[in-house]
Short mmCIF file of C-alpha atoms in Angstrom, two decimals:
data_model
loop_
_atom_site.label_atom_id
_atom_site.label_comp_id
_atom_site.label_asym_id
_atom_site.label_seq_id
_atom_site.Cartn_x
_atom_site.Cartn_y
_atom_site.Cartn_z
CA MET A 23 195.84 29.36 -59.63
CA THR A 24 192.16 28.74 -60.15
CA THR A 25 190.85 25.93 -62.27
CA PRO A 26 189.35 26.73 -65.68
CA HIS A 27 185.98 25.58 -64.43
CA GLU A 28 185.57 28.23 -61.78
CA SER A 29 183.04 30.79 -62.79
CA ALA A 30 185.02 33.86 -61.79
CA ASP A 31 187.98 32.63 -63.77
CA LEU A 32 185.74 31.89 -66.73
CA HIS A 33 184.30 35.37 -66.62
CA LEU A 34 187.80 36.81 -66.60
CA ASN A 35 188.46 35.01 -69.87
CA ILE A 36 185.93 37.21 -71.67
CA GLY A 37 188.62 39.54 -73.02
CA GLY A 38 190.67 36.64 -74.28
CA TYR A 39 187.58 35.14 -75.86
CA ALA A 40 186.62 38.39 -77.60
CA LEU A 41 190.16 38.59 -78.96
CA ASP A 42 190.23 34.89 -80.00
CA ALA A 43 193.16 34.50 -77.63
CA LEU A 44 191.97 31.39 -75.78
CA ASP A 45 193.35 27.95 -76.47
CA PRO A 46 190.75 25.40 -77.62
CA ALA A 47 190.02 24.02 -74.16
CA ASP A 48 189.55 27.45 -72.59
CA ARG A 49 187.51 28.57 -75.59
CA ALA A 50 185.20 25.60 -75.18
CA ALA A 51 184.89 26.18 -71.46
CA PHE A 52 184.07 29.83 -71.96
CA GLU A 53 181.48 29.08 -74.63
CA ALA A 54 179.78 26.67 -72.25
CA HIS A 55 179.81 29.38 -69.61
CA LEU A 56 178.54 31.93 -72.12
CA ALA A 57 175.49 29.85 -72.90
CA ALA A 58 174.41 30.15 -69.28
CA CYS A 59 175.56 33.69 -68.50
CA PRO A 60 173.46 36.57 -69.91
CA SER A 61 175.72 39.24 -68.43
CA CYS A 62 178.74 37.80 -70.23
CA ARG A 63 176.77 37.68 -73.48
CA ASN A 64 175.80 41.29 -73.00
CA GLU A 65 179.36 42.37 -72.27
CA LEU A 66 180.68 40.31 -75.15
CA ALA A 67 178.34 42.07 -77.59
CA GLY A 68 180.00 45.39 -76.82
CA MET A 69 183.43 43.83 -77.11
CA ALA A 70 182.54 42.34 -80.49
CA GLU A 71 181.60 45.80 -81.76
CA THR A 72 184.93 47.05 -80.46
CA THR A 73 187.01 44.32 -82.09
CA GLY A 74 184.91 44.91 -85.21
CA LEU A 75 186.28 48.44 -85.25
CA LEU A 76 189.81 47.10 -84.67
CA ALA A 77 189.28 45.07 -87.83
CA ALA A 78 187.61 47.89 -89.74
CA SER A 79 190.61 50.11 -89.09
CA GLN A 80 192.83 47.73 -91.05
CA ARG A 81 190.96 47.52 -94.34
CA VAL A 82 192.98 46.20 -97.26
CA THR A 83 191.29 45.87 -100.63
CA PRO A 84 191.68 42.28 -101.81
CA PRO A 85 192.76 41.47 -105.37
CA ALA A 86 189.89 41.78 -107.86
CA ARG A 87 190.05 38.10 -108.80
CA LEU A 88 188.94 37.19 -105.28
CA ARG A 89 185.66 38.95 -105.92
CA SER A 90 184.94 36.95 -109.06
CA ASN A 91 186.06 33.73 -107.36
CA VAL A 92 183.77 34.29 -104.41
CA LEU A 93 180.79 35.41 -106.47
CA ALA A 94 181.20 32.34 -108.68
CA ALA A 95 181.44 30.11 -105.62
CA ILE A 96 178.32 31.39 -103.90
CA ALA A 97 176.27 30.70 -107.00
CA ILE A 98 176.77 26.98 -106.37
CA THR A 99 176.97 27.05 -102.56
CA PRO A 100 173.81 26.36 -100.55
CA GLN A 101 173.02 28.47 -97.51
CA LEU A 102 172.38 27.04 -94.07
CA ALA A 103 168.81 26.71 -92.90
CA PRO A 104 167.82 29.45 -90.49
CA LEU A 105 167.91 28.47 -86.84
CA THR A 106 164.39 29.67 -86.16
CA SER A 107 162.63 27.33 -88.55
CA SER A 108 161.51 23.78 -88.00
CA ALA A 109 164.95 22.81 -89.25
CA LEU A 110 165.60 21.63 -85.73
CA GLU A 111 164.02 18.45 -86.95
CA GLN A 112 167.04 16.78 -88.42
CA PRO A 113 167.77 13.57 -90.22
CA ALA A 114 169.48 10.69 -88.57
CA ILE A 115 173.16 10.95 -89.23
CA ASP A 116 174.50 7.68 -90.44
CA ALA A 117 177.70 7.32 -88.56
CA SER A 118 179.18 4.97 -91.09
CA PRO A 119 181.89 6.94 -92.88
CA ASP A 120 180.94 5.30 -96.14
CA ALA A 121 177.36 6.52 -95.93
CA VAL A 122 178.25 10.02 -97.01
CA PRO A 123 177.11 10.81 -100.55
CA PRO A 124 180.10 10.30 -102.80
CA GLY A 125 181.24 13.36 -104.66
CA SER A 126 179.86 15.64 -102.00
CA ALA A 127 182.08 18.65 -101.56
CA SER A 128 181.48 18.52 -97.87
CA GLY A 129 180.45 15.15 -96.60
CA ILE A 130 179.58 16.02 -93.05
CA ALA A 131 177.79 19.22 -93.87
CA ALA A 132 175.95 17.60 -96.74
CA ALA A 133 174.84 14.71 -94.60
CA ALA A 134 173.75 16.98 -91.80
CA ASP A 135 172.11 19.48 -94.10
CA ALA A 136 170.03 16.85 -95.85
CA PRO A 137 166.29 17.29 -95.57
CA GLY A 138 164.09 14.81 -93.78
CA SER A 139 163.66 13.89 -90.20
CA ALA A 140 164.12 10.78 -88.17
CA ALA A 141 165.69 11.87 -84.94
CA ASP A 142 164.29 14.48 -82.65
CA ALA A 143 167.01 16.96 -81.77
CA ALA A 144 165.07 18.62 -78.97
CA PRO A 145 167.40 19.71 -76.20
CA THR A 146 165.39 17.71 -73.69
CA THR A 147 166.49 14.48 -75.29
CA GLU A 148 169.13 13.18 -72.95
CA HIS A 149 170.83 10.86 -75.35
CA PRO A 150 169.96 11.83 -78.90
CA ALA A 151 172.41 9.19 -80.02
CA SER A 152 170.13 6.45 -78.79
CA ASN A 153 167.51 7.52 -81.31
CA VAL A 154 169.83 7.11 -84.22
CA ILE A 155 169.51 3.68 -85.68
CA ALA A 156 172.02 3.53 -88.49
CA MET A 157 175.05 3.77 -86.36
CA THR A 158 178.17 1.70 -86.05
CA ARG A 159 179.43 1.71 -82.54
CA ARG A 160 180.94 -0.71 -80.16
CA ARG A 161 181.13 -0.01 -76.47
CA ALA A 162 182.23 -2.83 -74.21
CA PRO A 163 184.62 -4.75 -76.45
CA THR A 164 187.04 -1.88 -76.75
CA ALA A 165 186.68 -0.43 -73.27
CA THR A 166 189.85 -2.04 -72.04
CA ARG A 167 191.86 -0.92 -75.03
CA LEU A 168 190.44 2.55 -74.66
CA LEU A 169 191.39 2.78 -71.02
CA ALA A 170 194.88 1.62 -71.84
CA ALA A 171 195.09 4.27 -74.53
CA ALA A 172 193.79 6.91 -72.16
CA ALA A 173 196.30 5.90 -69.51
CA ALA A 174 199.08 6.18 -72.03
CA VAL A 175 197.83 9.60 -73.04
CA LEU A 176 197.76 10.79 -69.47
CA ALA A 177 201.27 9.54 -68.86
CA LEU A 178 202.42 11.37 -71.96
CA VAL A 179 200.66 14.55 -70.98
CA ALA A 180 201.83 14.40 -67.40
CA GLY A 181 205.39 14.03 -68.60
CA GLY A 182 204.90 17.01 -70.86
CA LEU A 183 206.89 15.20 -73.51
CA GLY A 184 206.35 16.09 -77.10
CA TRP A 185 202.84 17.25 -76.45
CA ARG A 186 203.10 20.66 -77.97
CA ASN A 187 206.45 22.20 -78.69
CA ALA A 188 205.56 25.79 -78.08
CA THR A 189 207.58 27.77 -75.61
CA LEU A 190 208.56 25.81 -72.55
CA SER A 191 206.22 27.55 -70.15
CA ASN A 192 203.40 27.48 -72.64
CA ASN A 193 204.07 23.84 -73.25
CA LEU A 194 203.86 22.99 -69.59
CA GLN A 195 200.79 25.10 -69.07
CA GLN A 196 199.11 23.60 -72.11
CA ALA A 197 200.01 20.11 -71.02
CA GLN A 198 198.56 20.74 -67.58
CA VAL A 199 195.37 22.20 -68.98
CA THR A 200 195.02 19.41 -71.51
CA ALA A 201 195.69 16.73 -68.95
CA ALA A 202 193.15 18.25 -66.60
CA GLU A 203 190.56 18.52 -69.35
CA VAL A 204 191.13 15.00 -70.61
CA THR A 205 191.06 13.58 -67.12
CA SER A 206 187.92 15.42 -66.12
CA VAL A 207 186.04 14.20 -69.18
CA LEU A 208 187.27 10.60 -69.01
CA THR A 209 186.45 10.37 -65.32
CA ALA A 210 183.14 12.25 -65.44
CA ARG A 211 180.31 10.27 -63.87
CA ASP A 212 178.19 10.67 -66.98
CA ALA A 213 181.01 9.92 -69.41
CA LYS A 214 179.62 8.24 -72.49
CA THR A 215 181.88 6.41 -74.92
CA THR A 216 181.27 5.72 -78.56
CA THR A 217 183.92 3.81 -80.45
CA THR A 218 184.15 3.55 -84.19
CA ALA A 219 186.47 2.26 -86.84
CA VAL A 220 188.36 4.93 -88.72
CA LYS A 221 188.53 4.89 -92.47
CA GLY A 222 192.21 4.43 -93.28
CA GLY A 223 192.94 2.30 -90.25
CA GLY A 224 192.72 2.19 -86.50
CA SER A 225 189.84 3.27 -84.33
CA ALA A 226 188.76 6.23 -82.33
CA ALA A 227 186.50 6.84 -79.40
CA ILE A 228 184.52 9.90 -78.50
CA VAL A 229 184.17 10.22 -74.76
CA SER A 230 181.64 12.88 -73.90
CA SER A 231 180.23 14.31 -70.73
CA ALA A 232 176.98 16.21 -70.86
CA SER A 233 177.54 17.69 -67.41
CA LEU A 234 180.92 19.10 -68.43
CA ASP A 235 179.67 19.87 -71.94
CA GLN A 236 182.94 18.55 -73.28
CA ALA A 237 184.19 15.66 -75.31
CA VAL A 238 187.54 14.01 -75.92
CA LEU A 239 188.61 12.13 -78.99
CA VAL A 240 190.84 9.20 -78.15
CA ALA A 241 192.77 7.91 -81.14
CA ASP A 242 193.98 4.36 -81.24
CA ASN A 243 196.34 3.14 -83.93
CA MET A 244 195.19 5.64 -86.54
CA ALA A 245 197.37 6.12 -89.59
CA PRO A 246 199.22 9.44 -89.91
CA ALA A 247 197.43 12.00 -92.06
CA PRO A 248 198.69 12.21 -95.67
CA ALA A 249 201.65 14.54 -96.16
CA GLY A 250 200.62 18.17 -96.06
CA HIS A 251 197.31 17.30 -94.43
CA VAL A 252 195.85 17.24 -90.96
CA TYR A 253 193.03 15.50 -89.16
CA GLN A 254 190.50 18.19 -88.39
CA LEU A 255 187.77 17.67 -85.80
CA TRP A 256 184.23 18.93 -86.29
CA LEU A 257 181.21 19.45 -84.11
CA ILE A 258 178.10 19.35 -86.28
CA SER A 259 174.98 20.91 -84.88
CA ALA A 260 171.48 19.58 -85.31
CA SER A 261 170.99 22.19 -88.00
CA GLY A 262 173.99 20.95 -89.93
CA ASP A 263 176.47 23.65 -89.08
CA ALA A 264 179.93 22.08 -88.94
CA ARG A 265 182.10 23.91 -86.47
CA ALA A 266 185.86 23.40 -86.43
CA ALA A 267 186.77 21.78 -83.11
CA GLY A 268 190.53 21.62 -83.42
CA PHE A 269 192.99 19.16 -84.83
CA LEU A 270 194.28 15.77 -83.87
CA ASP A 271 197.93 16.31 -83.10
CA PRO A 272 200.04 14.22 -85.51
CA ASN A 273 201.90 12.88 -82.49
CA SER A 274 198.60 11.58 -81.14
CA VAL A 275 197.31 9.52 -84.06
CA GLY A 276 198.92 6.30 -82.87
CA GLN A 277 197.73 6.76 -79.34
CA GLY A 278 196.53 10.06 -78.03
CA ALA A 279 193.67 12.27 -77.08
CA GLU A 280 192.39 15.67 -78.01
CA VAL A 281 189.76 17.76 -76.29
CA LEU A 282 187.22 18.96 -78.82
CA ALA A 283 186.89 22.72 -78.79
CA GLY A 284 183.26 23.64 -78.43
CA SER A 285 180.05 22.55 -76.82
CA ILE A 286 179.35 18.83 -77.17
CA ASN A 287 175.80 19.32 -75.91
CA GLN A 288 175.04 21.59 -78.82
CA ALA A 289 176.49 19.10 -81.26
CA LYS A 290 174.60 16.31 -82.90
CA THR A 291 177.51 14.62 -84.59
CA VAL A 292 181.25 14.48 -84.10
CA GLY A 293 183.30 14.00 -87.21
CA VAL A 294 186.87 13.97 -88.44
CA THR A 295 188.01 14.87 -91.94
CA ILE A 296 191.36 15.06 -93.68
CA GLU A 297 192.06 18.69 -94.54
CA PRO A 298 194.98 20.54 -96.07
CA ALA A 299 197.60 21.67 -93.55
CA GLY A 300 196.23 24.64 -91.72
CA GLY A 301 192.74 23.23 -91.73
CA SER A 302 189.58 24.42 -93.39
CA THR A 303 186.68 26.56 -92.28
CA SER A 304 184.28 23.80 -93.18
CA PRO A 305 184.81 20.17 -94.13
CA THR A 306 186.08 19.74 -97.68
CA THR A 307 186.39 15.94 -97.76
CA ASN A 308 184.26 13.01 -96.75
CA PRO A 309 184.69 12.18 -93.07
CA ILE A 310 186.99 9.36 -92.05
CA MET A 311 184.79 8.90 -89.03
CA ALA A 312 181.56 10.31 -87.70
CA VAL A 313 179.66 9.36 -84.59
CA PRO A 314 176.62 10.77 -82.85
CA ALA A 315 177.62 13.29 -80.22
CA MET B 14 196.73 57.01 -66.61
CA ASP B 15 193.37 56.03 -65.28
CA SER B 16 193.13 52.29 -65.10
CA ARG B 17 189.91 52.06 -63.13
CA SER B 18 187.84 51.00 -66.08
CA GLY B 19 186.25 48.35 -63.91
CA SER B 20 184.72 50.96 -61.61
CA PRO B 21 181.46 49.88 -59.98
CA ARG B 22 179.25 52.26 -61.96
CA ARG B 23 180.61 51.23 -65.30
CA HIS B 24 180.58 47.60 -64.43
CA LEU B 25 176.99 47.83 -63.33
CA SER B 26 176.01 49.36 -66.62
CA LEU B 27 177.88 46.72 -68.57
CA VAL B 28 176.12 43.84 -66.92
CA SER B 29 172.69 45.42 -67.19
CA GLY B 30 170.41 43.83 -69.68
CA VAL B 31 169.18 45.81 -72.66
CA GLY B 32 166.03 47.66 -71.80
CA GLU B 33 166.57 47.13 -68.12
CA ALA B 34 166.10 50.16 -65.90
CA LEU B 35 169.49 51.72 -65.29
CA PRO B 36 170.58 53.81 -62.33
CA SER B 37 170.52 57.49 -63.19
CA GLY B 38 174.30 57.64 -63.09
CA SER B 39 174.43 55.21 -65.98
CA ARG B 40 172.27 57.20 -68.32
CA ASN B 41 175.12 58.26 -70.56
CA VAL B 42 176.22 54.64 -70.88
CA ALA B 43 172.70 53.64 -71.83
CA GLU B 44 172.83 56.22 -74.59
CA ARG B 45 176.11 54.76 -75.71
CA ASP B 46 174.51 51.37 -75.97
CA THR B 47 172.09 52.97 -78.40
CA VAL B 48 174.97 54.50 -80.29
CA TRP B 49 176.44 51.06 -80.92
CA ALA B 50 173.40 50.17 -82.94
CA VAL B 51 173.95 53.28 -85.08
CA THR B 52 177.48 52.52 -86.25
CA PRO B 53 177.72 53.07 -90.02
CA ALA B 54 178.07 49.36 -90.69
CA ASP B 55 174.58 48.85 -89.33
CA SER B 56 173.11 50.02 -92.61
CA LEU B 57 174.28 46.64 -93.85
CA SER B 58 171.65 44.76 -91.90
CA ASP B 59 169.12 45.39 -94.68
CA VAL B 60 171.61 44.01 -97.19
CA MET B 61 172.13 41.01 -94.92
CA LEU B 62 168.41 40.33 -94.87
CA ARG B 63 168.43 40.08 -98.65
CA VAL B 64 171.58 37.96 -98.64
CA ALA B 65 169.86 35.60 -96.20
CA LYS B 66 167.16 35.09 -98.82
CA GLY B 67 169.75 34.01 -101.36
CA ASP B 68 170.01 37.34 -103.20
CA GLU B 69 173.33 37.13 -105.01
CA GLN B 70 173.33 40.79 -106.02
CA ALA B 71 172.88 41.75 -102.39
CA PHE B 72 175.84 39.53 -101.57
CA ALA B 73 177.92 41.35 -104.17
CA ASP B 74 177.04 44.60 -102.40
CA LEU B 75 177.93 43.04 -99.07
CA TYR B 76 181.22 41.81 -100.51
CA ASP B 77 182.10 45.31 -101.65
CA ALA B 78 181.28 46.68 -98.20
CA VAL B 79 183.15 44.15 -96.03
CA ALA B 80 185.79 42.39 -98.16
CA GLY B 81 188.33 45.09 -97.27
CA LEU B 82 187.74 44.50 -93.59
CA VAL B 83 187.97 40.73 -93.99
CA HIS B 84 191.11 40.90 -96.08
CA GLY B 85 192.68 43.49 -93.83
CA ILE B 86 192.35 41.28 -90.79
CA SER B 87 193.44 38.12 -92.58
CA ARG B 88 196.49 39.93 -93.99
CA ARG B 89 197.30 41.31 -90.59
CA VAL B 90 196.95 38.03 -88.69
CA VAL B 91 197.92 35.42 -91.28
CA ARG B 92 200.52 37.68 -92.98
CA ASP B 93 201.36 35.31 -95.79
CA PRO B 94 199.59 36.97 -98.75
CA ALA B 95 198.58 33.75 -100.51
CA GLN B 96 197.20 32.20 -97.33
CA ALA B 97 195.46 35.43 -96.41
CA GLU B 98 193.70 35.39 -99.76
CA GLU B 99 192.52 31.85 -99.08
CA VAL B 100 191.23 32.84 -95.67
CA THR B 101 189.45 35.88 -97.12
CA GLN B 102 187.67 33.71 -99.68
CA GLU B 103 186.76 31.12 -97.05
CA VAL B 104 185.38 33.80 -94.78
CA MET B 105 183.29 35.38 -97.54
CA LEU B 106 181.86 31.97 -98.40
CA GLU B 107 181.11 31.32 -94.76
CA ILE B 108 179.31 34.65 -94.58
CA TRP B 109 177.18 33.60 -97.53
CA ARG B 110 176.39 30.22 -95.98
CA LYS B 111 175.63 31.62 -92.54
CA ALA B 112 173.81 34.78 -93.57
CA THR B 113 170.61 33.03 -92.51
CA ARG B 114 171.96 32.90 -88.97
CA TYR B 115 172.76 36.57 -88.61
CA SER B 116 170.53 38.48 -86.23
CA PRO B 117 170.64 42.29 -85.99
CA ALA B 118 169.57 41.93 -82.36
CA VAL B 119 172.93 40.41 -81.48
CA GLY B 120 175.13 43.06 -83.07
CA SER B 121 176.15 44.91 -86.20
CA VAL B 122 176.99 43.19 -89.45
CA GLN B 123 180.48 44.60 -89.14
CA ALA B 124 181.02 42.96 -85.77
CA TRP B 125 179.59 39.66 -87.02
CA VAL B 126 181.78 39.66 -90.11
CA ALA B 127 184.86 40.67 -88.15
CA THR B 128 184.27 37.90 -85.62
CA ILE B 129 184.16 35.28 -88.37
CA ALA B 130 187.15 36.77 -90.19
CA HIS B 131 189.29 36.96 -87.09
CA ARG B 132 188.40 33.50 -85.86
CA ARG B 133 189.26 31.93 -89.21
CA SER B 134 192.51 33.91 -89.46
CA VAL B 135 193.56 32.83 -86.00
CA ASP B 136 192.62 29.22 -86.65
CA ARG B 137 194.75 29.30 -89.77
CA VAL B 138 197.76 30.85 -88.12
CA ARG B 139 197.62 28.53 -85.10
CA ALA B 140 197.33 25.43 -87.23
CA ALA B 141 200.35 26.61 -89.20
CA GLN B 142 202.13 27.51 -85.97
CA ALA B 143 201.50 24.06 -84.56
CA ALA B 144 203.02 22.54 -87.68
CA THR B 145 206.02 24.85 -87.49
CA ASP B 146 206.56 24.26 -83.79
CA ARG B 147 206.91 20.57 -84.32
CA ASP B 148 209.89 21.22 -86.53
CA LEU B 149 211.52 23.58 -84.11
CA VAL B 150 213.50 22.86 -81.02
CA ALA B 151 211.39 23.64 -77.99
CA GLY B 152 212.26 27.03 -76.59
CA THR B 153 213.02 28.67 -79.90
CA THR B 154 211.42 32.05 -79.68
CA GLY B 155 212.04 33.33 -83.18
CA SER B 156 208.60 32.36 -84.36
CA MET B 157 207.07 34.06 -81.36
CA ALA B 158 208.29 37.52 -82.25
CA PRO B 159 205.66 40.19 -81.65
CA SER B 160 203.77 41.42 -84.64
CA THR B 161 204.24 44.84 -86.14
CA PRO B 162 203.19 47.46 -83.62
CA TYR B 163 199.78 48.93 -84.27
CA ASP B 164 201.16 52.25 -85.41
CA GLU B 165 203.45 50.70 -88.00
CA VAL B 166 200.78 49.16 -90.13
CA ALA B 167 201.56 48.20 -93.66
CA GLU B 168 201.18 50.96 -96.21
CA THR B 169 198.61 48.84 -97.99
CA VAL B 170 196.04 49.63 -95.32
CA ASP B 171 193.37 51.84 -96.79
CA LEU B 172 193.36 55.17 -95.04
CA HIS B 173 190.12 55.38 -93.29
CA LEU B 174 188.34 57.47 -90.72
CA GLU B 175 188.18 54.44 -88.47
CA THR B 176 191.93 53.93 -88.69
CA GLU B 177 192.68 57.22 -87.02
CA ARG B 178 189.88 56.85 -84.48
CA VAL B 179 191.06 53.41 -83.43
CA ARG B 180 194.67 54.57 -83.32
CA GLN B 181 193.74 57.41 -81.00
CA SER B 182 191.62 55.17 -78.81
CA LEU B 183 194.40 52.60 -78.51
CA SER B 184 196.77 55.35 -77.44
CA LYS B 185 194.49 56.08 -74.49
CA LEU B 186 195.03 52.62 -73.03
CA THR B 187 197.78 51.73 -70.61
CA GLU B 188 200.79 50.22 -72.31
CA LEU B 189 200.05 46.77 -70.96
CA GLN B 190 196.40 46.94 -72.02
CA ARG B 191 197.35 48.08 -75.50
CA GLU B 192 200.13 45.53 -75.97
CA SER B 193 197.92 42.72 -74.73
CA ILE B 194 195.15 43.62 -77.15
CA VAL B 195 197.41 44.30 -80.13
CA LEU B 196 199.43 41.09 -79.66
CA ALA B 197 196.26 39.04 -79.32
CA TYR B 198 194.07 40.65 -81.95
CA TYR B 199 196.52 41.70 -84.63
CA GLY B 200 199.26 39.22 -83.75
CA GLY B 201 196.91 36.27 -83.38
CA HIS B 202 198.61 35.14 -80.17
CA THR B 203 196.89 33.26 -77.37
CA GLN B 204 196.69 34.94 -74.00
CA SER B 205 199.27 32.47 -72.69
CA ASP B 206 201.64 33.50 -75.47
CA VAL B 207 200.94 37.16 -74.77
CA ALA B 208 201.78 36.62 -71.09
CA ALA B 209 205.05 34.95 -72.07
CA LEU B 210 205.91 37.66 -74.61
CA LEU B 211 205.25 40.44 -72.13
CA GLY B 212 206.76 38.59 -69.20
CA VAL B 213 203.73 39.08 -66.98
CA PRO B 214 201.47 36.57 -65.23
CA LEU B 215 198.59 35.14 -67.26
CA GLY B 216 196.06 36.55 -64.82
CA THR B 217 197.41 40.03 -65.43
CA VAL B 218 197.01 39.63 -69.17
CA LYS B 219 193.43 38.42 -68.77
CA THR B 220 192.56 41.47 -66.68
CA ARG B 221 194.31 43.89 -69.03
CA MET B 222 192.58 42.43 -72.05
CA ARG B 223 189.17 42.76 -70.49
CA ASP B 224 189.73 46.21 -68.99
CA GLY B 225 191.42 47.39 -72.17
CA LEU B 226 188.53 46.28 -74.36
CA ILE B 227 186.05 47.99 -72.07
CA ARG B 228 188.04 51.23 -72.16
CA LEU B 229 188.46 50.96 -75.89
CA ARG B 230 184.76 50.43 -76.29
CA ASP B 231 183.99 53.48 -74.21
CA ALA B 232 186.59 55.59 -76.00
CA LEU B 233 185.27 54.65 -79.41
CA CYS B 234 181.72 55.37 -78.27
CA VAL B 235 182.72 58.80 -77.04
CA ASP B 236 184.33 59.51 -80.35
CA LEU B 237 181.18 58.48 -82.15
CA ASN B 238 179.26 60.96 -80.07
CA ALA B 239 181.84 63.67 -80.72
CA GLU B 240 181.46 63.18 -84.43
CA GLY B 241 177.75 63.70 -84.19
CA VAL B 242 176.87 60.30 -85.58
CA ARG B 243 174.19 60.22 -82.97
CA PRO B 244 171.75 63.16 -82.87
#
């Protein structure tokens, strides 16, 4: 079996990607590949038109009240800034969870959408995080704890115990993929660790590798999410677009790790919010943690 | 059935950039590429331009044009009616927020909308699945039952020209191609789940999904031509 990082294997995942049939790690790997592969982008465009027709063949008229709900909602919902404008100049994201404007419907998005500019988000900046001043992070003091947590995670994953109770084969496969992803990020030569306290208790570290274009969230002693809620992970771009990057498995809050689905290099901020079970399409609560990507 | 959809000529045409000189044998495929930009949904790109400028009336028009598609896919994938309604509303709001990011150069409005709708539906169903799985004994397969076959769609589906065209195109695929695509797209399953459900290696499913989508694309293009959508 080939590793997920081999190009041929990545290219073969194009069908699964077009059908949204990849697990988060494979999805992230393929998106990284896509960014550098014009032929895949070209092929994907045709597949997207095809799946668009698969969707169009299943039209079901929604209840009329949805229309009034949505039209009422858009009247008070701001639109994202276009990508082509000078909106690439973005404000510094204060990583302190308490810095988000209270009452904001969407803390992360609001913070990232705010006008103004302090940090240059140009892709040539190797470590955009270093430009951000208002940032609470600790590196060395928690390194040992982090490594211990990571080791525990790897042991858990390697044992395949309680990681994801899907079908047995899927479980094993997922565990192997996850373990490989986590290991590759944690051991990457350019791995960069940012640790932060988590609102509600415990701490978390984001370990990211620019060369792998991936990041892992390592949770340490976090409290379980409130009943009926989940910890949802977000990758927020320089332009303020919060992209869902998966969930922190409830079994992992005490000590565990999750690979963030999506490109870390395209993200400016990594955040976690508490969302209703099932997750949300964009953050609906203030983040319990947010750190520069 | 012909399963050589990855034949060299076709593959070459698929990896050729737009506007790039194509070998003479690929001329018909180049025309098809043009056809894709002429799908009926493309008339929505003007509406999208207005929506991107914050035009709420234009968004109402867009809603009327695509809400059925969005709700159809969320109903199909999420299944639970109340949750599907939530997803549909979330997707329509996301379309409003991201209208500024839509580019006609990348694809039709229909494809863009469907991509968002399907991704959100799948995210919802997998998050729910993960929650359910934790309460189930590992190995229980009841929750993994395949979705309704494509030709047994709920009666609530609006009868539509596209419905029949897609049904016919799906019937031209090999069984494995069709099942892989239907389980993934309409069932919301991952390719690993599809492999387990069909009892075939993961690599086989990956290949069938890709080849099947390419054949489906070509079949739907041919049908567009047959209907005279393109002069």
